[in-house]
GROMACS .gro file of C-alpha atoms in nm:
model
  321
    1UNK     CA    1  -4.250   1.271   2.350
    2UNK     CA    2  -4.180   1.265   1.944
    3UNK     CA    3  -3.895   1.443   2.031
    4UNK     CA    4  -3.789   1.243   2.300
    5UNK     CA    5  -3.809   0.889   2.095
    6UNK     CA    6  -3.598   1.088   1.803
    7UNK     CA    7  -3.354   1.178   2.008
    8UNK     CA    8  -3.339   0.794   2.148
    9UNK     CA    9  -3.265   0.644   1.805
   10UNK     CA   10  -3.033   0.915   1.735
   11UNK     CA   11  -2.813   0.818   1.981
   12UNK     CA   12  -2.898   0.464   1.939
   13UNK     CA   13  -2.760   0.482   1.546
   14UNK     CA   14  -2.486   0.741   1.702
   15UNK     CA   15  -2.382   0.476   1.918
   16UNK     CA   16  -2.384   0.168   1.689
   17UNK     CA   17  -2.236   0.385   1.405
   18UNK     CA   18  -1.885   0.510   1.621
   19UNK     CA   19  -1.826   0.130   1.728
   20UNK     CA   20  -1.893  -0.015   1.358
   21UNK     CA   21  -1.658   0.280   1.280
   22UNK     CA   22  -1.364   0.169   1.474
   23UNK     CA   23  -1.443  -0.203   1.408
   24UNK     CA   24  -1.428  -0.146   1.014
   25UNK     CA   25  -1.128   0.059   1.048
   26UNK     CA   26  -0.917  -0.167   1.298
   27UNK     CA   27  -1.045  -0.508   1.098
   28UNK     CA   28  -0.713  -0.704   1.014
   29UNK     CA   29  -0.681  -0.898   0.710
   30UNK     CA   30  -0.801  -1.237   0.720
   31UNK     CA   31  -0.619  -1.536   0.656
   32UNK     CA   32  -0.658  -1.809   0.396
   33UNK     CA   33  -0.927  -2.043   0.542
   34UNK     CA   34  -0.692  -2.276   0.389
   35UNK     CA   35  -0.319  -2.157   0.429
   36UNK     CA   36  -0.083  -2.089   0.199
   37UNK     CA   37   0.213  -2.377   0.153
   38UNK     CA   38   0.510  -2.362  -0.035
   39UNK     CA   39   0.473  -2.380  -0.352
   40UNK     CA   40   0.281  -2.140  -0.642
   41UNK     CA   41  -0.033  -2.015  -0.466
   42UNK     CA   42  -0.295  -2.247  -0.565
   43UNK     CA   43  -0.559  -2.145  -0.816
   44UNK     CA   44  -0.356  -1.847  -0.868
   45UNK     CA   45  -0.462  -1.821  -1.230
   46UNK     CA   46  -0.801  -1.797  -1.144
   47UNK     CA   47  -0.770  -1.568  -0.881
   48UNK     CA   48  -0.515  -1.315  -1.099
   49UNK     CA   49  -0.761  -1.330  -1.399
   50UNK     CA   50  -1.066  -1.241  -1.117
   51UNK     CA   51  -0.852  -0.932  -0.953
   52UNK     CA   52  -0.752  -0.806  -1.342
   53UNK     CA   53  -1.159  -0.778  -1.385
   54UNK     CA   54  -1.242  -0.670  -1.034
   55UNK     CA   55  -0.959  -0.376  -1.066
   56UNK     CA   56  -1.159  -0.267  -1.393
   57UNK     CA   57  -1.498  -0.295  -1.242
   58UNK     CA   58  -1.562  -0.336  -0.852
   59UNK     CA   59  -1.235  -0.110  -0.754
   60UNK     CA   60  -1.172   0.117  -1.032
   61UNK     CA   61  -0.950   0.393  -0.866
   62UNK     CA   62  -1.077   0.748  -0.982
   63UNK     CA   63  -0.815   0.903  -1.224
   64UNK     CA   64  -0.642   0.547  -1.240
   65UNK     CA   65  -0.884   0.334  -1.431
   66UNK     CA   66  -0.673   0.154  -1.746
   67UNK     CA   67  -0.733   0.425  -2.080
   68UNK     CA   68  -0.866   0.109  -2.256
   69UNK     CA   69  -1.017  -0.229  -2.143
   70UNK     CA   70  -0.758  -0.481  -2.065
   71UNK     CA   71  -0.756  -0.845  -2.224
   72UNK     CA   72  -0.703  -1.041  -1.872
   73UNK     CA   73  -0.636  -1.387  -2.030
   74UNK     CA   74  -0.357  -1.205  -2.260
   75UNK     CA   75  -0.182  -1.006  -1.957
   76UNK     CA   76  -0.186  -1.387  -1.742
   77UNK     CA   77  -0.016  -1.550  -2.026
   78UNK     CA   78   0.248  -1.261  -1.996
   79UNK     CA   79   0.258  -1.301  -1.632
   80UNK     CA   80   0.280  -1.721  -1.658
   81UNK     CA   81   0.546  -1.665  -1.979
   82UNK     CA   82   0.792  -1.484  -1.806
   83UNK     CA   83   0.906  -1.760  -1.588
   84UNK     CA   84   0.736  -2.090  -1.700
   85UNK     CA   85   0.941  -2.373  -1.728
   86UNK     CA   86   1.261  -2.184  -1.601
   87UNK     CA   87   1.513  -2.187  -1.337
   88UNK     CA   88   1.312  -2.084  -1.049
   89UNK     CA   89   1.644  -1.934  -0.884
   90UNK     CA   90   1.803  -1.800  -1.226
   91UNK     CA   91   1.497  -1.553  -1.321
   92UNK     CA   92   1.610  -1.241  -1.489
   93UNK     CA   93   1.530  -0.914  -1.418
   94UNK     CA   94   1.395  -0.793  -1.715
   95UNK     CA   95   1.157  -1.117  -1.710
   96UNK     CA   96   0.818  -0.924  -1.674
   97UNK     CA   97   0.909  -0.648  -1.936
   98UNK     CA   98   0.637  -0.746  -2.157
   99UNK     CA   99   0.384  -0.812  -1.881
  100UNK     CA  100   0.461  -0.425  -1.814
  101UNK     CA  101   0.458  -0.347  -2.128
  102UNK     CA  102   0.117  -0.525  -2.201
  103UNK     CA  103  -0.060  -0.330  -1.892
  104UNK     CA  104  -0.195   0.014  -1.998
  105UNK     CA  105  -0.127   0.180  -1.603
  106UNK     CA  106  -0.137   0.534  -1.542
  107UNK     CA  107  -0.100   0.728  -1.230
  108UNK     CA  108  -0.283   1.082  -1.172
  109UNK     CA  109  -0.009   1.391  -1.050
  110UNK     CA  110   0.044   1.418  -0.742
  111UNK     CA  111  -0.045   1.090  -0.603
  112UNK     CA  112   0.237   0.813  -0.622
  113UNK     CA  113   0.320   0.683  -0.241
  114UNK     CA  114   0.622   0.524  -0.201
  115UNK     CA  115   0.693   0.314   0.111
  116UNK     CA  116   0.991   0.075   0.253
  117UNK     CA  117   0.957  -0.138   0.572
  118UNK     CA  118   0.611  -0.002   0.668
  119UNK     CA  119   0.357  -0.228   0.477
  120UNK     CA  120   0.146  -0.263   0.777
  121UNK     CA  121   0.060   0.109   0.769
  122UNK     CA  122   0.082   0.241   0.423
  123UNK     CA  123  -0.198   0.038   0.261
  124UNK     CA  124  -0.469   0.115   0.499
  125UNK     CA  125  -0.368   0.497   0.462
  126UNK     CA  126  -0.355   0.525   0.130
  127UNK     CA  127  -0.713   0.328   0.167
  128UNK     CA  128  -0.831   0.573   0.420
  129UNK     CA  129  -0.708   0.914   0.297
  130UNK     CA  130  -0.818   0.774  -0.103
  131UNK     CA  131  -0.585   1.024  -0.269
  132UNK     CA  132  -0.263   0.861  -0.263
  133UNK     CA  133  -0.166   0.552  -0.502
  134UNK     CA  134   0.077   0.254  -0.386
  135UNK     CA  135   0.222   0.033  -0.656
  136UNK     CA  136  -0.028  -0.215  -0.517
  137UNK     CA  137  -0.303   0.010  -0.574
  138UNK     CA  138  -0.217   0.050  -0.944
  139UNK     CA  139  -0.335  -0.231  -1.197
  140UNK     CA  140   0.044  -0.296  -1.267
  141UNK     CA  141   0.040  -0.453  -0.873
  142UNK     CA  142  -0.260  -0.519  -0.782
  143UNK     CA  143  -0.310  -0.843  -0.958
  144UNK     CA  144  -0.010  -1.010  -0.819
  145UNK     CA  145  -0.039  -0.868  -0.435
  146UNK     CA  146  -0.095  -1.084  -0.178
  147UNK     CA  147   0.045  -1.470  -0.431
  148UNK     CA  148   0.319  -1.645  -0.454
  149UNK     CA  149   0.461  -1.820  -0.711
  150UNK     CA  150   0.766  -1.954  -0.860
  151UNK     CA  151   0.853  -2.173  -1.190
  152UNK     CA  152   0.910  -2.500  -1.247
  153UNK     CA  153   1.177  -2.686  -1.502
  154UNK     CA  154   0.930  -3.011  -1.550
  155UNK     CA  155   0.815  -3.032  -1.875
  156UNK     CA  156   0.524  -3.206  -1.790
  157UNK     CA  157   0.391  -2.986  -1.544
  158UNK     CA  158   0.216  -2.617  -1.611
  159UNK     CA  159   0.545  -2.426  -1.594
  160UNK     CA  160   0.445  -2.313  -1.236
  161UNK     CA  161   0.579  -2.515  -0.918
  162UNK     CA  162   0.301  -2.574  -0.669
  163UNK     CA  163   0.498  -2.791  -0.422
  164UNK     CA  164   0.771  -2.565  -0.303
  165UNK     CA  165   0.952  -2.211  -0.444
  166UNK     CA  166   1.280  -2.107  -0.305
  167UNK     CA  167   1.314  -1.794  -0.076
  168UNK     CA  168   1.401  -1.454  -0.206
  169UNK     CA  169   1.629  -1.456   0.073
  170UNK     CA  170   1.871  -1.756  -0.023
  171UNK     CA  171   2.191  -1.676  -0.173
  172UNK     CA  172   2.251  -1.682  -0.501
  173UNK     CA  173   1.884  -1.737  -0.578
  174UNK     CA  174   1.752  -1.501  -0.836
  175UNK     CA  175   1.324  -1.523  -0.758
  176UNK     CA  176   1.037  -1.446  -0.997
  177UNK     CA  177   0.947  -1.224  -0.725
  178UNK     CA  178   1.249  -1.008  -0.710
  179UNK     CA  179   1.253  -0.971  -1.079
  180UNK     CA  180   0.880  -0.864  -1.085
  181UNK     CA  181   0.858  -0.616  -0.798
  182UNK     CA  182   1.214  -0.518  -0.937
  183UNK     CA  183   1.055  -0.459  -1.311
  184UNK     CA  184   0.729  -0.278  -1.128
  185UNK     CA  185   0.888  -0.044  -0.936
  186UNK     CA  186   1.100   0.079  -1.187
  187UNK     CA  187   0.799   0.162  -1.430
  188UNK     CA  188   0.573   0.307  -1.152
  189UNK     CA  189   0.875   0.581  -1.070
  190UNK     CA  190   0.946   0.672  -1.447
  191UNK     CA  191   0.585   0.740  -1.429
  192UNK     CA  192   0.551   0.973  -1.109
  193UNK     CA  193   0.459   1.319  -1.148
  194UNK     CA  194   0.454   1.641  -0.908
  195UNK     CA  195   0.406   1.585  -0.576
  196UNK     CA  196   0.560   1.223  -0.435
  197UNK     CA  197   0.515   1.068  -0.099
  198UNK     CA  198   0.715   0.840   0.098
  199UNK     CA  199   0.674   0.616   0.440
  200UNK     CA  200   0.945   0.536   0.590
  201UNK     CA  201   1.026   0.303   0.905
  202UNK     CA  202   1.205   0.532   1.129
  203UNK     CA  203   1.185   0.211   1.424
  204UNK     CA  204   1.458   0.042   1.229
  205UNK     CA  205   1.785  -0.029   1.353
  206UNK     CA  206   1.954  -0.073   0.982
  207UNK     CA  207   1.793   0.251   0.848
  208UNK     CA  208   1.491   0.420   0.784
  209UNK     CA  209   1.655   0.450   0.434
  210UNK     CA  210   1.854   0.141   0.293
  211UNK     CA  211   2.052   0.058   0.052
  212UNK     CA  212   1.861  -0.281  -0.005
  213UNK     CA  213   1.576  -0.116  -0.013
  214UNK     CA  214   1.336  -0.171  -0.351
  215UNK     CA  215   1.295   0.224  -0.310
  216UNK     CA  216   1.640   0.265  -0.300
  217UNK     CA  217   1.766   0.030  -0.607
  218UNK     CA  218   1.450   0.111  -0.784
  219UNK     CA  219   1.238   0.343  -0.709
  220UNK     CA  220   1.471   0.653  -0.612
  221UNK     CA  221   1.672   0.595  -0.942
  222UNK     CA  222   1.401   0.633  -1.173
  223UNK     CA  223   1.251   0.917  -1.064
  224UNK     CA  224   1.289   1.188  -1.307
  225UNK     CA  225   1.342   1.555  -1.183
  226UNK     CA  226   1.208   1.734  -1.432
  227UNK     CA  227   0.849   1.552  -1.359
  228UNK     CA  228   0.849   1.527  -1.001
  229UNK     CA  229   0.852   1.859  -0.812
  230UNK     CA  230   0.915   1.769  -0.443
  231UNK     CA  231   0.916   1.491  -0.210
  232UNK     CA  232   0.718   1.495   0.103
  233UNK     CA  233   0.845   1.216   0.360
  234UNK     CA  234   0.670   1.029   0.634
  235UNK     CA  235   0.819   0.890   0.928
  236UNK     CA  236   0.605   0.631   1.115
  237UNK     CA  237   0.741   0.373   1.402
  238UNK     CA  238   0.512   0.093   1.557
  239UNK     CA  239   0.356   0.190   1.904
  240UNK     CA  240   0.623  -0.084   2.067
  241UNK     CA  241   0.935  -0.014   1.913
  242UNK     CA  242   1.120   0.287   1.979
  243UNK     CA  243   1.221   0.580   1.710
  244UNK     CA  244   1.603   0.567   1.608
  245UNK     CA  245   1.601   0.783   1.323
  246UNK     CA  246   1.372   1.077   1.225
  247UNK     CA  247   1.397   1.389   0.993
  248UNK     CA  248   1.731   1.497   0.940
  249UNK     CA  249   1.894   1.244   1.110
  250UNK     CA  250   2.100   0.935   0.973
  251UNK     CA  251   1.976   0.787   0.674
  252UNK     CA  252   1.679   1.042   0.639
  253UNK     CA  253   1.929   1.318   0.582
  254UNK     CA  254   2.096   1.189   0.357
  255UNK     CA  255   1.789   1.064   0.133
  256UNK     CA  256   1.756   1.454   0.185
  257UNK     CA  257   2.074   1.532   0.000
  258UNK     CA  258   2.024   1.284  -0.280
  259UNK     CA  259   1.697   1.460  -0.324
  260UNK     CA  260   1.822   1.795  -0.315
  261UNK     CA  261   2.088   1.616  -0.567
  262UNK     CA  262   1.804   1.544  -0.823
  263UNK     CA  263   1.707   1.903  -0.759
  264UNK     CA  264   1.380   1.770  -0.628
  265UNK     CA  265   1.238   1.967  -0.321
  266UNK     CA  266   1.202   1.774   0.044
  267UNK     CA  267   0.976   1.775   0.327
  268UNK     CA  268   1.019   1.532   0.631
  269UNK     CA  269   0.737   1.476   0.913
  270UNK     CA  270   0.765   1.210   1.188
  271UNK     CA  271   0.403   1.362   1.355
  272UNK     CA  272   0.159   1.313   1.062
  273UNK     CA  273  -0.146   1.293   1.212
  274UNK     CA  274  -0.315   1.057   0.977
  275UNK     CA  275  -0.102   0.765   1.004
  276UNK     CA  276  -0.120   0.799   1.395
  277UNK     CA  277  -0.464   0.782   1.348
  278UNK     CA  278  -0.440   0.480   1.126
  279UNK     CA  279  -0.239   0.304   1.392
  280UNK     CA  280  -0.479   0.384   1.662
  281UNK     CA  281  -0.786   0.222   1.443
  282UNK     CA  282  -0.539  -0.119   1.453
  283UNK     CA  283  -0.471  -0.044   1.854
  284UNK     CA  284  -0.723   0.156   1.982
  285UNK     CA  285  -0.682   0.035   2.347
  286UNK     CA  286  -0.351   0.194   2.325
  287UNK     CA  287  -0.261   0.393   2.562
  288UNK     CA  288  -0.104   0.654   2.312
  289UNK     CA  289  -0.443   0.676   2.156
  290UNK     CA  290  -0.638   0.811   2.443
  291UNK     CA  291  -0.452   1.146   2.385
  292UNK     CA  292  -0.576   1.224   2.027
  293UNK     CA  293  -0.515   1.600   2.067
  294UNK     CA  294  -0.381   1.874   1.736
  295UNK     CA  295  -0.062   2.028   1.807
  296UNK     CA  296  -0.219   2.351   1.793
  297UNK     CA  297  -0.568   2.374   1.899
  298UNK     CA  298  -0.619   2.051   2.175
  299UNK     CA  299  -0.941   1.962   2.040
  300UNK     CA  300  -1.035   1.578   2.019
  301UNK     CA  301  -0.957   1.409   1.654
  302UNK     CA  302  -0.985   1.077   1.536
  303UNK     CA  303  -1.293   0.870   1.635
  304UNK     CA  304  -1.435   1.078   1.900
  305UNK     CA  305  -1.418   1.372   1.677
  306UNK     CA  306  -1.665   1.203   1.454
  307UNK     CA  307  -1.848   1.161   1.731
  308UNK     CA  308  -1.864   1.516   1.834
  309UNK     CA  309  -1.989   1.577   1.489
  310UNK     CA  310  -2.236   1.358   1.475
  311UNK     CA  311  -2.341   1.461   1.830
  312UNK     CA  312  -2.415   1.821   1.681
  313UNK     CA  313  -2.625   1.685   1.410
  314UNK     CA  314  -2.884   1.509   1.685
  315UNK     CA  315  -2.884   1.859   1.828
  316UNK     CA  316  -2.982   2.070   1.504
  317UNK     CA  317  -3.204   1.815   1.418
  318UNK     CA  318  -3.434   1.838   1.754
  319UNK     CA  319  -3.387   2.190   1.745
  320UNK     CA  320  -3.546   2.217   1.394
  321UNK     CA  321  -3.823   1.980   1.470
   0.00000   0.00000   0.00000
């Protein structure tokens, strides 16, 4: 009977366990309970100066904490600096240099990701696999993902416009934005070191690998050879949409060759495992995730694999009892 009421709650927590599983890992990100307009992101100083000390404290990154304890107020008077009271379409690119300067970021070998066009996967795999580092997951980014804001010419305001910013999209319209992500990206790829990764969008029409690309203007450039030893390259594609290009085709092959330029070494993959699996905790009614079978062995992965596991623990433990 002992055995028999073990083996209940076993299951019971088994149970309750797998579908808090897949709800934590398919949980989208909330919105705003009051949206976003505009303008600046409201409260943003408060909320930049509260992610500087939860990145220091709550999420401190193993091998990527800040050498020293940063001065929050100091690096949000960089931030505010570089544009206050300016054009908010005539921002130079070299407008955050001291805000990069002030923020003592490192990044441990081996683990810089790179991504273009495929934000909706590459944070919650860097988040699930925990060895891999996105410029948002550095200090450098993390306190500005996820606002907006733009500057404002009225003297009597705070320098910041909270009404309305222009679109990084309009012509001729040079956004604090641009020249912060611009400014970012260069100083995360000077500091990248052995192994690289990179997700690319292989569902796009224009490219997997673009020429407007951050990674491309950015990124790519400053990567220096004799630091980084190869690249490894992920394809993903959205369930929906269908793959156009894929290793060593198009714009994929010739990344290749600019690589191989650099004399950096190159791997490509468009069936990494991992990421599939990340899509399937975002879809997992899909029917592309009812076949979660290795290449090479057909045994079950992903969620039910945990299950199995877990499955085989109930089973020592009522042996042993």
């Amino acid at each position: 009977m002992k055995k028999v009421c073990l083996l209940i709650i076993a299951l019971t927590l088994l149970t309750e366990g797998s579908f808090g599983y897949l709800q934590r890992a398919g949980r989208k990100k909330r919105d705003s309970c009051f949206p976003l307009g505009s303008g600046t992101t409201p409260n943003i100083e408060n909320i930049f100066l509260g992610k500087c000390l939860d990145f220091q404290t709550k999420k401190a990154i193993p091998d990527a904490c800040p050498p020293r304890p940063v001065n929050c107020n100091q690096l949000w008077d960089d931030f505010k600096d570089a544009i206050a009271y300016k054009d908010p379409c005539k921002i130079p690119l070299d407008a955050y240099d001291t805000f990069i300067k002030d923020v003592p970021h490192q990044l441990p070998r081996d683990k810089t990701m790179f991504w273009s066009g495929t934000d909706n996967i590459v944070h919650a795999y860097t988040a699930a696999t925990n060895t891999l580092l996105t410029l948002e997951d550095t200090m450098l980014g993390y306190m500005a993902n996820g606002l907006q804001w733009c500057s404002s010419t009225d003297k009597r305001s705070t320098g910041l416009n909270f009404d309305e910013c222009p679109n990084w999209w309009e012509e001729g319209c040079k956004v604090a934005s641009t020249a912060f992500y611009s400014g970012t990206s260069d100083a995360i790829a000077r500091q990248a070191t052995g192994v690289i990764t990179v997700m690319l969008d292989g569902s796009r029409t224009d490219g997997a690998f673009r020429n407007d690309s951050y990674f491309n203007l950015h990124e790519f450039p400053n990567l220096v050879p004799r630091q980084v030893s190869r690249a490894d390259v992920i394809i993903v594609k959205p369930f929906d949409k269908p793959l156009f290009e894929t290793c060593g085709v198009g714009s994929v092959a010739y990344l290749e060759s600019l690589f191989k330029a650099k004399g950096i070494q190159f791997t490509c993959t468009d069936e990494d495992n991992r990421a599939f699996h990340i899509q399937c905790s975002h879809d997992p009614t899909n029917e592309l995730c009812g076949r979660l079978e290795t290449a090479n062995s057909g045994n079950l992965i992903g969620p039910h694999y945990h299950v199995a596991h877990l499955l085989a623990a109930v089973v020592m433990v009522m042996y042993w009892i």
